[in-house]
Coordinates of C-alpha atoms in Angstrom, one line a residue:
Chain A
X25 CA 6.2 5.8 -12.3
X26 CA 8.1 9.0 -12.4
X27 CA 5.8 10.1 -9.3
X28 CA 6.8 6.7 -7.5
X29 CA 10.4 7.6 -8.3
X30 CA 10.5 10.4 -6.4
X31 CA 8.5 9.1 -3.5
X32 CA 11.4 6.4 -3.3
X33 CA 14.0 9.1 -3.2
X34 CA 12.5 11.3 -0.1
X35 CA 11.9 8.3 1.5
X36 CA 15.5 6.9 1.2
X37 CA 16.6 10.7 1.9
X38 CA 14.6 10.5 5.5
X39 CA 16.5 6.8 6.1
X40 CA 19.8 8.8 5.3
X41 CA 18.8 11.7 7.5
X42 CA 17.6 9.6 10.5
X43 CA 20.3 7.0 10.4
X44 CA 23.1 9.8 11.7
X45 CA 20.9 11.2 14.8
X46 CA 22.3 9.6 18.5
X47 CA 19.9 6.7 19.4
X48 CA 19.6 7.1 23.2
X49 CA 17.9 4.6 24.6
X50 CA 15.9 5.1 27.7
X51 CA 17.3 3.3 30.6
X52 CA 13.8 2.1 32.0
X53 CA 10.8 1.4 30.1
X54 CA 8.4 4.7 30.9
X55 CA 4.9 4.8 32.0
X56 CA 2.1 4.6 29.4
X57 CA 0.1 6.8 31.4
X58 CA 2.4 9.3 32.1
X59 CA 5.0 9.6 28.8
X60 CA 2.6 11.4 26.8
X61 CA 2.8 8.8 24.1
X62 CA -1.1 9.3 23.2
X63 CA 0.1 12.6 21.8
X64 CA 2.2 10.9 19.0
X65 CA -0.7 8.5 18.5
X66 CA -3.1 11.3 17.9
X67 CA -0.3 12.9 15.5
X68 CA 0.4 9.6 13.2
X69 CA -3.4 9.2 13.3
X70 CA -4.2 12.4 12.1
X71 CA -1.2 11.8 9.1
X72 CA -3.0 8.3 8.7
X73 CA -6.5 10.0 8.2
X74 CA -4.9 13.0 6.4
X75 CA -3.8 10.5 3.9
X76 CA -7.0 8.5 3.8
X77 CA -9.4 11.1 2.8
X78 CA -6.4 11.8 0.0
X79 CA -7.0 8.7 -1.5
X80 CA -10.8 8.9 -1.0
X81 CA -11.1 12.6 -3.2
X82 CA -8.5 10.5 -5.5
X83 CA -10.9 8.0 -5.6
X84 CA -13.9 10.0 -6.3
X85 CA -12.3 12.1 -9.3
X86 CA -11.4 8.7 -10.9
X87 CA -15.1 7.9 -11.0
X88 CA -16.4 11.2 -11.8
X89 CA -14.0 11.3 -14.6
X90 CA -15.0 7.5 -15.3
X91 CA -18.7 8.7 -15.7
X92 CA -18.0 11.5 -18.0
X93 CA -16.1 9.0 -19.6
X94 CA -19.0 6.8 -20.3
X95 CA -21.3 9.4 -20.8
X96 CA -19.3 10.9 -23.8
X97 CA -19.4 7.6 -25.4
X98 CA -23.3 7.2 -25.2
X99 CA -23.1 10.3 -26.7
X100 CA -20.9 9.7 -29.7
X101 CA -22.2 6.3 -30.3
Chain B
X13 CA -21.2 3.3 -0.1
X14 CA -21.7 -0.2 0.5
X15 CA -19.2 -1.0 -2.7
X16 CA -16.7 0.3 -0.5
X17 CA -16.5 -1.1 3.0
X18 CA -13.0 -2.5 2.6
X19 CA -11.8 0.6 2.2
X20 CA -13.3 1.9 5.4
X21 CA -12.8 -1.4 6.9
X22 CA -8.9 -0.6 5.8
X23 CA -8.5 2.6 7.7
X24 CA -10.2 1.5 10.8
X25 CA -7.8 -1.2 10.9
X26 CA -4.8 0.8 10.4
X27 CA -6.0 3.8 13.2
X28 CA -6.6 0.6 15.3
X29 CA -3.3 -0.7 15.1
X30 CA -1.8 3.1 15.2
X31 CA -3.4 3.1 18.9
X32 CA -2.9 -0.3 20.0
X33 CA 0.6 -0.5 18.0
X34 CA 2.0 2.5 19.8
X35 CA -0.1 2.2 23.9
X36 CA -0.6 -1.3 23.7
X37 CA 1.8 -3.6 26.2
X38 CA 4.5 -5.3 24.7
X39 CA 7.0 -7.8 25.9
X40 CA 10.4 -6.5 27.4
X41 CA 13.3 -7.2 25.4
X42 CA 16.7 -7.0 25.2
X43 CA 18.3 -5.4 22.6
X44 CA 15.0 -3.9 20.9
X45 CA 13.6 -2.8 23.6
X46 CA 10.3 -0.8 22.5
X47 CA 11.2 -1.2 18.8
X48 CA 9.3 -4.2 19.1
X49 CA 6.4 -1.9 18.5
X50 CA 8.2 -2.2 14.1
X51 CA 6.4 -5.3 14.4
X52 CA 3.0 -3.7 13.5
X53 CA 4.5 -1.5 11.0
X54 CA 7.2 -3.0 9.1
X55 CA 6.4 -6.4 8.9
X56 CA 2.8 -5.3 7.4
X57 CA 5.0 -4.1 4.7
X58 CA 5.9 -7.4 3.9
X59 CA 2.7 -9.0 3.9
X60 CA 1.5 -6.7 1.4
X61 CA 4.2 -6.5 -1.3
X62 CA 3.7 -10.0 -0.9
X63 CA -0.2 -10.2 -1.7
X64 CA 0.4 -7.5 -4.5
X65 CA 2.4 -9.7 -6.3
X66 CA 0.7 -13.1 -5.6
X67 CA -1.9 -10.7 -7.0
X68 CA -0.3 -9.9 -9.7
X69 CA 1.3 -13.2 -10.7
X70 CA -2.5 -14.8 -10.9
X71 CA -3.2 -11.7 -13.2
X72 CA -0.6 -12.9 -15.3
X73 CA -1.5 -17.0 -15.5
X74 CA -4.6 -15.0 -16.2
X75 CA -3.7 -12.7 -19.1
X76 CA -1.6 -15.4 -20.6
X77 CA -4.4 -18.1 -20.5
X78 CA -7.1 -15.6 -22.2
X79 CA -4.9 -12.5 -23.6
X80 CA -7.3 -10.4 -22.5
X81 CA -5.3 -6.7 -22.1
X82 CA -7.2 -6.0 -18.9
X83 CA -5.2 -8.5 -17.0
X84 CA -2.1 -7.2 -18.5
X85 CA -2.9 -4.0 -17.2
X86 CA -3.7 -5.4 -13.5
X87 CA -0.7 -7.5 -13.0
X88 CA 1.3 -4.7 -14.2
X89 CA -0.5 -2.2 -11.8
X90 CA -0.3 -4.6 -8.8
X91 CA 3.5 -5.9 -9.5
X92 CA 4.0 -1.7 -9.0
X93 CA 2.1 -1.7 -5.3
X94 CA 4.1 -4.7 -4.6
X95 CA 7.4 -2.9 -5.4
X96 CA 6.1 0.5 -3.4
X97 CA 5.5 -2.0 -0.4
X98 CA 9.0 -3.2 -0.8
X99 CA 10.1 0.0 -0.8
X100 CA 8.4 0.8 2.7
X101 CA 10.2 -2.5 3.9
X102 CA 13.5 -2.5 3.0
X103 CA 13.8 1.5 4.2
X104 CA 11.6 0.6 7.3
X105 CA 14.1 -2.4 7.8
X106 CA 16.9 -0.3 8.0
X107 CA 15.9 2.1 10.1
X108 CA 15.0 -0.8 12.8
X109 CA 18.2 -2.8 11.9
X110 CA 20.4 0.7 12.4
X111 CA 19.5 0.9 15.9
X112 CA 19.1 -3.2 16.9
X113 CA 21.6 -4.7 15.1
X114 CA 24.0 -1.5 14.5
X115 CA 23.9 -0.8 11.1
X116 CA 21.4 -0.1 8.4
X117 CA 22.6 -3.4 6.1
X118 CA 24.5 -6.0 7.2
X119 CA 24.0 -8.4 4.6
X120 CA 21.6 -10.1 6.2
X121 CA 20.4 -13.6 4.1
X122 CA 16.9 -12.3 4.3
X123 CA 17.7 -8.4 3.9
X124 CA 19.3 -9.5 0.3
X125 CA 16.9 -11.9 -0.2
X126 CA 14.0 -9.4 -0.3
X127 CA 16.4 -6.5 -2.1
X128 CA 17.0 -8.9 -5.0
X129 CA 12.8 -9.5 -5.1
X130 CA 12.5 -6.1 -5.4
X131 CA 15.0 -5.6 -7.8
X132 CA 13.8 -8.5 -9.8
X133 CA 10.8 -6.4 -9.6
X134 CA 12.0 -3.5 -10.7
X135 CA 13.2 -5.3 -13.8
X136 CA 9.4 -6.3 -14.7
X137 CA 8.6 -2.7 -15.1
X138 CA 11.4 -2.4 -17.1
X139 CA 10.4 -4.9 -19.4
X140 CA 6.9 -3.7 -19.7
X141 CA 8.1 -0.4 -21.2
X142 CA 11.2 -1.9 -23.1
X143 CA 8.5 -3.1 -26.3
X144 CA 6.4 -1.2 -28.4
X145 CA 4.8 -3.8 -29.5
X146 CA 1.6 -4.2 -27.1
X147 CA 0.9 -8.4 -27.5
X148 CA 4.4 -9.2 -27.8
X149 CA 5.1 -7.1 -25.0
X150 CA 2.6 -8.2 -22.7
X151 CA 3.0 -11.5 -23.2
X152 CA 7.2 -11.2 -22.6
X153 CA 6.2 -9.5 -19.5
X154 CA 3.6 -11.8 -18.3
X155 CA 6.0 -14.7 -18.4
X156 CA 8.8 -12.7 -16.9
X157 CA 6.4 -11.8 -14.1
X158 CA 6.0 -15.8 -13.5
X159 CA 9.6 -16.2 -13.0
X160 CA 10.2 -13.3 -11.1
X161 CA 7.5 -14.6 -8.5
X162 CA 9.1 -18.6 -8.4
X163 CA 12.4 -16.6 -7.7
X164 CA 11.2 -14.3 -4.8
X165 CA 9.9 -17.4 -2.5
X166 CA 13.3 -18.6 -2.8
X167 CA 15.1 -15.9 -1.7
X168 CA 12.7 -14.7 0.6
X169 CA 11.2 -18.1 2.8
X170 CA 13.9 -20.8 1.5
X171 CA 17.4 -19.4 1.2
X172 CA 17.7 -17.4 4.5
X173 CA 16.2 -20.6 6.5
X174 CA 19.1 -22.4 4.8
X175 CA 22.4 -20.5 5.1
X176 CA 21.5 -19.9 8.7
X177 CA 23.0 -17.0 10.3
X178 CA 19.9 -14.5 9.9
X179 CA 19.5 -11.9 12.4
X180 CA 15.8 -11.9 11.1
X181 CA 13.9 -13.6 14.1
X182 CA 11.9 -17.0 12.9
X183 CA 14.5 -17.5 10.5
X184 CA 17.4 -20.3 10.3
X185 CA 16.3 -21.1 13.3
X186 CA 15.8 -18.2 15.4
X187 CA 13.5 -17.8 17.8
X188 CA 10.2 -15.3 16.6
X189 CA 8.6 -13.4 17.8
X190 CA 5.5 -15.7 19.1
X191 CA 7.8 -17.4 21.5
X192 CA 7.5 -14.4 23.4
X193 CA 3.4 -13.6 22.8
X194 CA 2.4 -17.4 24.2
X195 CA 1.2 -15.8 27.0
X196 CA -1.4 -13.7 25.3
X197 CA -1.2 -13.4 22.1
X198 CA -1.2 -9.7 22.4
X199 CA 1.1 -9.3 19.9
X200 CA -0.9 -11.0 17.3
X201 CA -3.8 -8.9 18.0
X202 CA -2.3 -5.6 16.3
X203 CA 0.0 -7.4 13.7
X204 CA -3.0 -9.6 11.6
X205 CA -5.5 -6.4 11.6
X206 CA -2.3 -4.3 11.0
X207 CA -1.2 -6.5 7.8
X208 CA -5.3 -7.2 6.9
X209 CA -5.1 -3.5 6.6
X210 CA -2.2 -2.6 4.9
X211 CA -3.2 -5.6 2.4
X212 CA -6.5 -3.5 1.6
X213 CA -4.5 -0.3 1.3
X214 CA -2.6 -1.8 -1.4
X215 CA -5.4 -3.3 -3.4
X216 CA -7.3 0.0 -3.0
X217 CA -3.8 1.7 -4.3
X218 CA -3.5 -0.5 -7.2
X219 CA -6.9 -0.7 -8.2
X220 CA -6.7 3.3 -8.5
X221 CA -3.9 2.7 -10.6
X222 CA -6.1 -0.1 -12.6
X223 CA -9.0 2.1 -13.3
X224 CA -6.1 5.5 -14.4
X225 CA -4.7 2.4 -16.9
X226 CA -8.0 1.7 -18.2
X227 CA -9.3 4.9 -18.7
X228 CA -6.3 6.5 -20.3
X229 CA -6.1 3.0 -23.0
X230 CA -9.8 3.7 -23.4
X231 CA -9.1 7.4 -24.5
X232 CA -6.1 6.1 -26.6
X233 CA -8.4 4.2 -28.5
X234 CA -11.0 7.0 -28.9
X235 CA -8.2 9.1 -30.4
X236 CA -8.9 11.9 -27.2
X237 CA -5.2 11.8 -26.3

């Protein structure tokens, strides 16, 4: 809870901090082949995956620790 | 492996709709010009606080029909993905509605609609912690948790269709956004996959959270912590 409270404050700090830069709106709608646009694609993806394989070693403690878990109790029982 | 192909199946989605979302064609528009592309990414938000806690509302029918603590401890867990997806949506809102409909909130019937849901929300997890008392607690919770749901289809799908004047397409009339994707449906393509994914995101989220909840109640019981 405490860790989602904070997540909830940098996030509403980035809305803050966004909300005062210029929006300048192109005046024509730009190429997809020539913007460059695949460049930001590759970086969200990379964020995307980044955060993925995050939740995967979170994933795989939990069930390492759910083993042990188990284990200890065969033990004591 | 094969115990976790949604999980997979969740992050190919999401890369897919990062792709198509951001190179994909889009219809021209007005006002939002290529903030259309939000489409794929905020309103994904929505559909999964939404699942979460339809989720978590059967959890707590559930735990209230059989008082078994498990289900106490999912609807709890899944209420909390719910509120981190409403989070994403209301912020993710306002950044879209700062530069479409010139400012961050502008009391939109549907923007406090889904503020008061989360709020609502917020108050479950209050509750949970407000009791010492585990049954007693639960079970206050669980039936809060019921009323909390009937109140947020109100406010979300009834009220703003009623008082009109929403600047939320598909909403009191407004035109959405599939008056403009008859052509193709091209649209469609990335949203469904996009909110599939995000969905699966947020049951893999919470169902972390499930198995931390059981395993630290487990080593309550065996006097470990």
């Amino acid at each position: 809870m405490k860790q989602l409270t904070s997540i909830c404050a940098a996030l509403i700090c980035l809305v803050i901090s966004t909300l005062n830069a210029a929006a300048q709106a192109p005046e024509d709608y730009p190429e997809p082949e020539s913007n460059k646009m695949f460049v930001v694609v590759a970086v969200v993806g990379v964020i995307f995956v980044g955060i993925s394989l995050f939740l995967l070693v979170l994933d795989r403690r939990i069930s390492k620790l759910e083993r042990q878990f188990e284990e200890k109790q065969q033990i004591n029982q | 492996m094969l115990k976790h192909w949604w999980k997979i199946l969740a992050v190919l989605l999401i890369i897919y709709t990062i792709v198509l979302g951001f190179l994909g064609a889009v219809p021209k528009m007005g006002i939002v010009r290529e903030s259309i592309r939000n489409l794929y990414f905020h309103v994904p938000m929505w559909f999964a606080m939404m699942t979460m806690f339809t989720i978590s509302f059967v959890y707590s029918i559930r735990y209230l029909s059989s008082l078994n603590p498990k289900f106490n401890i999912y609807a709890g867990n899944f209420a909390l993905a719910g509120i981190f997806f409403g989070f994403l949506g209301l912020t993710t809102g306002m950044v879209w509605a700062n530069y479409t409909w010139g400012a961050p909130w502008s009391n939109d019937p549907k923007q406090i609609g889904a503020g008061l849901s989360v709020l609502s929300y917020l108050a479950y997890m209050v509750l949970r912690r407000s009791e010492s008392d585990g049954e007693k607690s639960a079970k206050i919770s669980a039936v809060y948790n019921i009323f909390a749901f009937a109140l947020m289809i109100p406010l979300i799908y009834v009220l703003p269709d009623v008082l009109g004047d929403s600047l939320h397409p598909a909403t009191g009339g407004n035109v959405g956004f599939s008056e403009y994707d008859k052509l193709d449906g091209r649209m469609r393509r990335v949203l469904y996959p996009s909110a599939l994914g995000w969905i699966l995101i947020g049951v893999w989220l919470s169902s972390l959270c499930n198995r931390l909840s059981i395993l630290k109640s487990r080593a309550e019981e065996n006097n470990i912590l």
